[in-house]
Coordinates of N, CA and C in Angstrom, one line a residue:
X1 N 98.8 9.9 148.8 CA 99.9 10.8 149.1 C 99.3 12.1 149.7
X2 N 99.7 12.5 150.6 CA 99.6 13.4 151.2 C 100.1 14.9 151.1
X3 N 101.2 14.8 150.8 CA 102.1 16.0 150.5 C 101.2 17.4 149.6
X4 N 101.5 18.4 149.4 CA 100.9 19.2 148.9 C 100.8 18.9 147.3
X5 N 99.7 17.9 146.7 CA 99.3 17.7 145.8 C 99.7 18.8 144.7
X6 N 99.0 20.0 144.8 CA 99.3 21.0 144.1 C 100.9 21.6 143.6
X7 N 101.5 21.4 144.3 CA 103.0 21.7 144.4 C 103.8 20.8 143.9
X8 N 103.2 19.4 144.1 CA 104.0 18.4 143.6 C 103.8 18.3 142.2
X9 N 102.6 18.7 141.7 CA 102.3 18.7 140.2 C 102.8 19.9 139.1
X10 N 103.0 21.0 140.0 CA 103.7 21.6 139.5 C 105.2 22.0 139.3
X11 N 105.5 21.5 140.0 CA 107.1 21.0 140.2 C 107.2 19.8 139.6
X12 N 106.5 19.0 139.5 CA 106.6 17.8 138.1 C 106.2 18.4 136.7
X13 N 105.4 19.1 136.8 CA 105.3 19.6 135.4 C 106.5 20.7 134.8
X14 N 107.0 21.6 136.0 CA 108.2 22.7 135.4 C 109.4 21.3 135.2
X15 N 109.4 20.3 135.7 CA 110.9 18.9 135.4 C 110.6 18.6 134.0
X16 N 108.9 18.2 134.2 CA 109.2 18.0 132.4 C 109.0 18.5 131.5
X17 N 108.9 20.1 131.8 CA 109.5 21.5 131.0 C 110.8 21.1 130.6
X18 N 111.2 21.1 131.6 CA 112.8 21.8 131.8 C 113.5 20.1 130.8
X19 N 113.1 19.3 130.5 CA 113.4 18.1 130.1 C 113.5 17.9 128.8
X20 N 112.2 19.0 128.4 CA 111.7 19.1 127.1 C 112.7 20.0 126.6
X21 N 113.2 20.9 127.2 CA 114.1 21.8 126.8 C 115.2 21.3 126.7
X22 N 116.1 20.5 127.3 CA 117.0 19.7 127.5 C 117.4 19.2 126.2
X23 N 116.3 18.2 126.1 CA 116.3 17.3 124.6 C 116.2 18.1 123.1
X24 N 115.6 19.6 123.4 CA 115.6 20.3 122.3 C 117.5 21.3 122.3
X25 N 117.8 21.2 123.5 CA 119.1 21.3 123.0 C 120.0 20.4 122.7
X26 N 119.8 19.4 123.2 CA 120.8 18.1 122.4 C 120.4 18.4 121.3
X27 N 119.2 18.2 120.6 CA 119.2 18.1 119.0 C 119.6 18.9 118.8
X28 N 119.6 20.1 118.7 CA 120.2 21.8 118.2 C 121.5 21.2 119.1
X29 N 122.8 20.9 119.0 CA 124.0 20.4 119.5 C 124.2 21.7 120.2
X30 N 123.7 22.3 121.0 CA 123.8 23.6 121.9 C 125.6 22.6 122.9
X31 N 126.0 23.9 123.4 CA 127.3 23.9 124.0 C 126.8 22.7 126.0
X32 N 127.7 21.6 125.6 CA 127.7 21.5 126.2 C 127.5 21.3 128.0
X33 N 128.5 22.4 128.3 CA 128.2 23.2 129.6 C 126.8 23.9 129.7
X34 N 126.1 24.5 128.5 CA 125.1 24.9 128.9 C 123.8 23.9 129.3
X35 N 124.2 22.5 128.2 CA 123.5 21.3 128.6 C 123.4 21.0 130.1
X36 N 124.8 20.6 130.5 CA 125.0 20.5 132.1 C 124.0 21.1 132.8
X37 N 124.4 22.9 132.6 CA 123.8 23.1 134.1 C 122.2 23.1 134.0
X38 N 121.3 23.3 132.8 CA 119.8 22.9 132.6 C 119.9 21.3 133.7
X39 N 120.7 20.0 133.3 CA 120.4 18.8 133.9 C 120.5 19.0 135.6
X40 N 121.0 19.7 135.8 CA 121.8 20.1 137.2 C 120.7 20.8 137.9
X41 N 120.0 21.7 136.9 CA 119.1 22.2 137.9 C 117.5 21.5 138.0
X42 N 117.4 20.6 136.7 CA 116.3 19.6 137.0 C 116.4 18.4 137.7
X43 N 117.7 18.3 138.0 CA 118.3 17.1 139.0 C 117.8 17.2 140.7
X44 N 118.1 19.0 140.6 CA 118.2 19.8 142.0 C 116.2 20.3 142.1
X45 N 115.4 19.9 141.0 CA 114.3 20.6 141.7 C 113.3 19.2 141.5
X46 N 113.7 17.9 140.8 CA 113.5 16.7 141.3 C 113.9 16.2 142.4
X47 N 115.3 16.5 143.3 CA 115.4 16.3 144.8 C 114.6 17.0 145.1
X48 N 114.5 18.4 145.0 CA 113.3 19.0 145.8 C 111.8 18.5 146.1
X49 N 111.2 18.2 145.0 CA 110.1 17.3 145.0 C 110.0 15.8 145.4
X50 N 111.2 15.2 145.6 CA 111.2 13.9 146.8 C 111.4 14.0 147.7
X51 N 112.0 15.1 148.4 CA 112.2 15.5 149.7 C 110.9 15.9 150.1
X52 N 109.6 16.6 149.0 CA 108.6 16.8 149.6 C 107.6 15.7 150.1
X53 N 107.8 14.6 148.8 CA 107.1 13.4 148.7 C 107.7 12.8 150.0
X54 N 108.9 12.7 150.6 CA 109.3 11.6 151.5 C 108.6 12.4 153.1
X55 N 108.9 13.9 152.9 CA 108.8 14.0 154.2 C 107.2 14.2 154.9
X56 N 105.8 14.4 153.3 CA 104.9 13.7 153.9 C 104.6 12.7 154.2
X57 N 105.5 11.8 153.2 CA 105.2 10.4 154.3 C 105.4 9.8 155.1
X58 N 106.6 10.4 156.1 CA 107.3 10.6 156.9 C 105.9 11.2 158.4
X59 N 105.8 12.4 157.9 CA 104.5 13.3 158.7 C 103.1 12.6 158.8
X60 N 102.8 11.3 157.4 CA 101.5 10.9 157.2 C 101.6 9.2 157.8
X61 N 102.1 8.8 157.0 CA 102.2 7.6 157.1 C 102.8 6.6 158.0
X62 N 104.0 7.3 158.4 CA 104.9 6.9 159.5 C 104.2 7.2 160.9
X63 N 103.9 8.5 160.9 CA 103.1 8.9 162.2 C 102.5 7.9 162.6
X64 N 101.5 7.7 161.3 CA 99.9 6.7 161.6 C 100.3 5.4 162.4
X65 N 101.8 4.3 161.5 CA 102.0 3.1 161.9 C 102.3 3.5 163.3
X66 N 103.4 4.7 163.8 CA 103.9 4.6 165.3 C 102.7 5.0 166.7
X67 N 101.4 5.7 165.6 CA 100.4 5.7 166.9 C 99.8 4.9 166.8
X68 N 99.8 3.8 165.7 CA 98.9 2.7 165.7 C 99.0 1.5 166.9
X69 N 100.2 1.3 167.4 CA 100.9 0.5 168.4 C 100.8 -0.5 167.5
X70 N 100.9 -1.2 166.7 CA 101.3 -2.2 165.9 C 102.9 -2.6 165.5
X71 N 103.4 -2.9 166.2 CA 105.0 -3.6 166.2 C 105.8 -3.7 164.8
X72 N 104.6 -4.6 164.4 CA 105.3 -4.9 162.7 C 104.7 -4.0 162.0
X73 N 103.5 -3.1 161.8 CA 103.5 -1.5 161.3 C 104.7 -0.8 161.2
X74 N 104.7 -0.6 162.4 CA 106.2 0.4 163.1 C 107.6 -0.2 162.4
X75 N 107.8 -1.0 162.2 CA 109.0 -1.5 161.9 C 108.9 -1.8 160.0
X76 N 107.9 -2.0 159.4 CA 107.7 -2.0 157.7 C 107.8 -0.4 157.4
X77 N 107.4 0.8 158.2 CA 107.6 1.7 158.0 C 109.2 2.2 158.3
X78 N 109.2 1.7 159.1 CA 111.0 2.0 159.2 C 112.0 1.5 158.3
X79 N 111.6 0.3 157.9 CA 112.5 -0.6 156.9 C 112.4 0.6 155.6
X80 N 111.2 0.9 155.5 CA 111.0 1.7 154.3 C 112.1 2.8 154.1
X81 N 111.6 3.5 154.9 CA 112.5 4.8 155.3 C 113.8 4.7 155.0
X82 N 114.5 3.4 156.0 CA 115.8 2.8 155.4 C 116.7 2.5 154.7
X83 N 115.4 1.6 153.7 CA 115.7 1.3 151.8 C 115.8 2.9 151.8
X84 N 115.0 3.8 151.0 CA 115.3 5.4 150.6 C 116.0 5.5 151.1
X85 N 116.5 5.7 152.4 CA 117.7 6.7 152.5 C 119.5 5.9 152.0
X86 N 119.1 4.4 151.8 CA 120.6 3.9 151.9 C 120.5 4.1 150.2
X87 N 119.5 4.2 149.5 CA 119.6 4.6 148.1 C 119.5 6.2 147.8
X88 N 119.2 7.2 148.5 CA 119.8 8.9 148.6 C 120.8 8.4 148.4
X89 N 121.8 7.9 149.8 CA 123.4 7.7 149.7 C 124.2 7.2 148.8
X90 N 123.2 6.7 147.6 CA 124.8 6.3 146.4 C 124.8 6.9 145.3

């Protein structure tokens, strides 16, 4: 993976902060709503960190197959790309 290693690890590690905290307010039956928006904002900084993950792969990997001139490269990378995005959309 390409992507800024450092960034991605730390933005994985504040998700499963923020996760741990989560489950320690379910147990302590904390209010609801306040449950929500903790999940909402670890929802919103795991999109952030696949958007990083996708778009180096996008800059690394996709690049490589389209200057590779390889046909069926170029097109396994595209399928890829494909699957992810028709699964963002549901």
């Amino acid at each position: 993976m390409m992507a800024d290693h450092d960034r991605t690890m730390r933005l994985l590690k504040t998700a499963r902060g923020q996760i741990d905290g989560i489950m320690r307010m379910v147990e302590e039956d904390r209010y609801c709503i306040d449950i929500s928006t903790q999940l909402m904002a670890t929802q919103s900084l795991l999109a952030r960190v696949n958007a990083d993950v996708l778009k180096a792969h996008i800059e690394h990997c996709v690049r490589k197959a389209a200057d590779s001139g390889s046909p069926l490269e170029k097109e396994q990378k595209l399928q890829e790309i494909e699957k992810v995005i028709d699964k963002l959309a549901k």
